[in-house]
Structures are given as C-alpha cells and as structure tokens.
PDB file of C-alpha atoms in Angstrom:
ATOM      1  CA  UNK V 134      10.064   3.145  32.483  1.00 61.00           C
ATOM      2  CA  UNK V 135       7.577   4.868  34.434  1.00 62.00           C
ATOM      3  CA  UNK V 136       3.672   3.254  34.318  1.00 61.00           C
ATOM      4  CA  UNK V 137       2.463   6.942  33.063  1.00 70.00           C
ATOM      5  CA  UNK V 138       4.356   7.020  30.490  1.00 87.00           C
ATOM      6  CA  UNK V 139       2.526   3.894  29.327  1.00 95.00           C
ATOM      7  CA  UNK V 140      -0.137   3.616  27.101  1.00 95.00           C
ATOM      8  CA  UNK V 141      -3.278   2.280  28.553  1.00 96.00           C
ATOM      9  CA  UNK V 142      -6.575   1.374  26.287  1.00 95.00           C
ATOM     10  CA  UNK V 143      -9.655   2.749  28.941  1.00 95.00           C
ATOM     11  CA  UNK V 144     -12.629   1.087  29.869  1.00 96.00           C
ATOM     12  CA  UNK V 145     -14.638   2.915  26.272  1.00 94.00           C
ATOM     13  CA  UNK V 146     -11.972   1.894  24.172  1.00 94.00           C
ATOM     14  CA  UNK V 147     -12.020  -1.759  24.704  1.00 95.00           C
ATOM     15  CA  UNK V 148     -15.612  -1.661  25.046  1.00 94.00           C
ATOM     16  CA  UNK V 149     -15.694  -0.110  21.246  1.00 93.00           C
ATOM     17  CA  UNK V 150     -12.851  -2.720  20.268  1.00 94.00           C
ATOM     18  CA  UNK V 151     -14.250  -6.056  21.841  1.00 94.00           C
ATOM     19  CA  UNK V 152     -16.973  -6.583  19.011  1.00 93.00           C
ATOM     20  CA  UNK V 153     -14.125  -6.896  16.491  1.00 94.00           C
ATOM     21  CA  UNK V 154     -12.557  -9.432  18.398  1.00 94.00           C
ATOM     22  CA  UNK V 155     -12.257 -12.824  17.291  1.00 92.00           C
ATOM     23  CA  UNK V 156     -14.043 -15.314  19.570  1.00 90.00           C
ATOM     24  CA  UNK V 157     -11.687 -17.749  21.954  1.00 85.00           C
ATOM     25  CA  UNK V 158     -11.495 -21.504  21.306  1.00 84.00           C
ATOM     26  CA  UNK V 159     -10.616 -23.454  23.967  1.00 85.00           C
ATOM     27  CA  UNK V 160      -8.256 -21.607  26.594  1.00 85.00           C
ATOM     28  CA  UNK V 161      -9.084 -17.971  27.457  1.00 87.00           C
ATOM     29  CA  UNK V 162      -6.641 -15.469  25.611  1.00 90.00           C
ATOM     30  CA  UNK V 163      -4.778 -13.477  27.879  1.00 89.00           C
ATOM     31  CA  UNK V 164      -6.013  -9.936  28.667  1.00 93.00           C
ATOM     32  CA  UNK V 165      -7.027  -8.206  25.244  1.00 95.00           C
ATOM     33  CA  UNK V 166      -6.552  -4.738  27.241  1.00 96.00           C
ATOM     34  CA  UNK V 167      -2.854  -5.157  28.107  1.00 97.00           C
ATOM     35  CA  UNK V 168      -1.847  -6.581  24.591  1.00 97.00           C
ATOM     36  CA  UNK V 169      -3.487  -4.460  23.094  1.00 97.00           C
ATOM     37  CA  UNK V 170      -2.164  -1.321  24.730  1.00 97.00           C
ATOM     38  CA  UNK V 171       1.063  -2.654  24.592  1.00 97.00           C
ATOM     39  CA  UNK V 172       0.663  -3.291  20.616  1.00 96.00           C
ATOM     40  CA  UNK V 173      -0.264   0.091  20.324  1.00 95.00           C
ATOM     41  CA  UNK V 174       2.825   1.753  22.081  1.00 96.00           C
ATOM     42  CA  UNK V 175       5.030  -0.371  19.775  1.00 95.00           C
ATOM     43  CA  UNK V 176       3.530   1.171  16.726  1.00 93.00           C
ATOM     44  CA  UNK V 177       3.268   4.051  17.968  1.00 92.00           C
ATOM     45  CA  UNK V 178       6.634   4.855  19.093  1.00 93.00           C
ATOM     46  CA  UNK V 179       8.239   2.593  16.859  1.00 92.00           C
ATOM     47  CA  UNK V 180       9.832   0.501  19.285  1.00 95.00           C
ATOM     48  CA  UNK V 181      11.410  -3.542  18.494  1.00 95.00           C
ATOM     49  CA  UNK V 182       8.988  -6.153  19.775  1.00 96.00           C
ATOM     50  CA  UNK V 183      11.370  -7.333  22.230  1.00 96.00           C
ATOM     51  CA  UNK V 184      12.111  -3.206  23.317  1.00 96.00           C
ATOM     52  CA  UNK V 185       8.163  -3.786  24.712  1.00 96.00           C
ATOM     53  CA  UNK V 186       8.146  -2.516  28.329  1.00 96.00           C
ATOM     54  CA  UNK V 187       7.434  -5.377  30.958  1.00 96.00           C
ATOM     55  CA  UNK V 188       4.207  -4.309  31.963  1.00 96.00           C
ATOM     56  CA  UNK V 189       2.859  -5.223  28.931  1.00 97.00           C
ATOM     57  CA  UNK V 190       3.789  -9.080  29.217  1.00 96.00           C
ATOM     58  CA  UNK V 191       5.719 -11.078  27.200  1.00 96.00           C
ATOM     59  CA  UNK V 192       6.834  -8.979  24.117  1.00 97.00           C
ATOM     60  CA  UNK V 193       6.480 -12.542  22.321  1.00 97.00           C
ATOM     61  CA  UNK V 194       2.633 -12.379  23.534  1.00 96.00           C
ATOM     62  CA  UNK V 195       2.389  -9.252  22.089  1.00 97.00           C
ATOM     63  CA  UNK V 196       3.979 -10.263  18.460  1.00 97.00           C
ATOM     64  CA  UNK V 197       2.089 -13.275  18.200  1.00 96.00           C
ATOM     65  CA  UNK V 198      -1.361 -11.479  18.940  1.00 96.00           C
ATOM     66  CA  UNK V 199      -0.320  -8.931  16.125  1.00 96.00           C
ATOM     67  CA  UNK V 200       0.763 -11.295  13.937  1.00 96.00           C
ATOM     68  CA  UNK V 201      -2.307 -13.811  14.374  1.00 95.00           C
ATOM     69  CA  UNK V 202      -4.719 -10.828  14.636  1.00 95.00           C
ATOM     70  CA  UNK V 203      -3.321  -9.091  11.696  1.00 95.00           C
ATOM     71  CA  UNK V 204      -3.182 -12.277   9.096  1.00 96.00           C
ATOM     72  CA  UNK V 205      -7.053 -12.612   9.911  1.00 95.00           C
ATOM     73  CA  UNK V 206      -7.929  -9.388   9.173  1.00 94.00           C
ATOM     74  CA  UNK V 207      -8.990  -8.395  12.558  1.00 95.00           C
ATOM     75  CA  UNK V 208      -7.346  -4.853  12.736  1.00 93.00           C
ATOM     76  CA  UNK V 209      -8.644  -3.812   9.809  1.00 92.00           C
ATOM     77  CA  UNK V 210     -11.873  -4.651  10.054  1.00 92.00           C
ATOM     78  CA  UNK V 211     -11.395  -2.538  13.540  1.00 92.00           C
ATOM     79  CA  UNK V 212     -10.262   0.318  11.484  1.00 88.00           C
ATOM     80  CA  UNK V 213     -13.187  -0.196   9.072  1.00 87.00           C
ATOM     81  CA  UNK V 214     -15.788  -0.622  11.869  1.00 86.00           C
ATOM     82  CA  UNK V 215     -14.769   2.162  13.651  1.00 85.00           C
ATOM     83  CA  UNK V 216     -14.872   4.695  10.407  1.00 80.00           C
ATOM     84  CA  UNK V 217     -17.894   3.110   9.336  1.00 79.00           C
ATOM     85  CA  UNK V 218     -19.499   4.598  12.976  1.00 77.00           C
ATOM     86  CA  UNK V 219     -18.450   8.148  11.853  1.00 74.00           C
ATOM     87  CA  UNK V 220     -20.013   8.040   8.380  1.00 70.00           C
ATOM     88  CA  UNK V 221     -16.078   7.256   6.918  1.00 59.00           C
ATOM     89  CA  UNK V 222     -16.787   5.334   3.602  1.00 64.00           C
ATOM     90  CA  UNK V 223     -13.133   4.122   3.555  1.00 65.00           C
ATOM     91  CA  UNK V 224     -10.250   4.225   6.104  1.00 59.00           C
ATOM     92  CA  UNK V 225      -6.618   5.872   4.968  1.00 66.00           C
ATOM     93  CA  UNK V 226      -3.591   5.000   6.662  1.00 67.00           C
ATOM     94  CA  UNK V 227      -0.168   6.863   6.771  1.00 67.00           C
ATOM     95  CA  UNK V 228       2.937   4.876   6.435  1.00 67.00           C
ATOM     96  CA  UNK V 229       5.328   7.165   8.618  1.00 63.00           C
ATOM     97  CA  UNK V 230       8.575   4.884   8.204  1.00 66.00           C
ATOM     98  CA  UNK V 231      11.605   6.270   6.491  1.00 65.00           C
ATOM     99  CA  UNK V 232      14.488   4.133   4.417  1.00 61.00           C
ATOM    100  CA  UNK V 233      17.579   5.940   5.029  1.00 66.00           C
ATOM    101  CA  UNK V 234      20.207   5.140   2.236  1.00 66.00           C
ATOM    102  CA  UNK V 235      23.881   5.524   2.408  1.00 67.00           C
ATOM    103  CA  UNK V 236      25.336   8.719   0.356  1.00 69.00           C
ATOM    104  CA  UNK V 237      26.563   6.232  -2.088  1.00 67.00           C
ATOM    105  CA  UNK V 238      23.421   4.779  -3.016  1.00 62.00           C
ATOM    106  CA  UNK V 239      22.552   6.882  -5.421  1.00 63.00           C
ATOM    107  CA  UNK V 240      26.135   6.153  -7.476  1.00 61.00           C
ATOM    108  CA  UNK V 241      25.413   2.384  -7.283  1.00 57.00           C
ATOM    109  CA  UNK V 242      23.381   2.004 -10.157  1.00 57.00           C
ATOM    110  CA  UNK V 243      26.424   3.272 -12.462  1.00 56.00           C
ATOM    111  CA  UNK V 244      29.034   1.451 -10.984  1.00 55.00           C
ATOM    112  CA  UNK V 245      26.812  -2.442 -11.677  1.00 58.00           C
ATOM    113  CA  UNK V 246      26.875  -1.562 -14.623  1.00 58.00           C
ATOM    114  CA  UNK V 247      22.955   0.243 -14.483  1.00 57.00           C
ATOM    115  CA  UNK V 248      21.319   3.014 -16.516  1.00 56.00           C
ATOM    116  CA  UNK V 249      22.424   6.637 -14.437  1.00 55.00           C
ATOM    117  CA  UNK V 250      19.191   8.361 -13.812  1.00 50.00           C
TER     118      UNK V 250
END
C-alpha cells in the first residue's frame, strides 16, 4: 500500500485530541499519532485488525489501544469534548454496518417450528 493512501492525524488534530488522553503510568505508550491514525483507517474503511497496513505498527498495538481506550470511555468523551467546542449538546453516531442474511432466512422461522410473519 502506498504511504498516501494512508491516513495520517496532523499536527492540529492530535493537538485537539491529546487533552482527552489518558495519562501514562510507568512506561511511555507508544506514539498516540500513529495508533491513532491507524485506528481510524480501520474504522473507517472497515478493514480486520490484523488487515492494518504495516506502517501503522503492530495491528495487535492498535486493537489493544482501542480496546483499552474504548472500555474507559476515552473515545467518547473525545467525541463529547469535541461537540461540546462547537456548541453540540449531544454527539450522534451512525452505525454504517450491514448483516447480510442468506435468501432462506426469512423461511427459517416456519420451518423451527416459529410464528410466519
């Protein structure tokens, strides 16, 4: 993958984000700009962790960031602190994931012996 296809937090970006970051203990984390970034092309394009492109690190790194960062709340209070800043008195999010059922789903109730809608 080419680096420009990459997505890349800049220098205003983290410098809006770093007050909503939880404070290191002990050993320094390693850098919030490339985990981030690379956290955010995941979601974004809806990748696997382990599909993460090199130059992001470790796609482990990046799971266990997300996974630690999002059990303690951090991203949403980044969501929240960054509508608060634009007069946004509550943030709304768009789920853009899709089930996709097999074309005998929908008979599947009948045949166990459910209630046909």
């Amino acid at each position: 993958m080419n680096m420009s296809d990459l997505f890349w937090l800049t220098d205003a970006q983290m410098a809006r984000l770093e007050p909503f970051f939880p404070k290191s203990h002990g050993k320094p984390r390693v850098d919030d700009r490339r985990v981030l970034s690379g956290i955010i092309f995941i979601n974004r394009n809806g990748l696997r962790w382990r599909d993460a492109p090199a130059a992001y690190g470790p796609h482990k790194t990046l799971y266990n960031r997300w996974k630690r960062w999002s059990d303690k709340g951090v991203f949403a209070r980044m969501m929240a602190g960054l509508a608060a800043e634009h007069g946004e008195q509550k943030t709304v999010m768009t789920d853009a994931t899709y089930l996709k059922a097999h074309r005998t789903a929908t008979s599947l109730g009948v045949k166990k012996g459910g209630v046909d809608a």
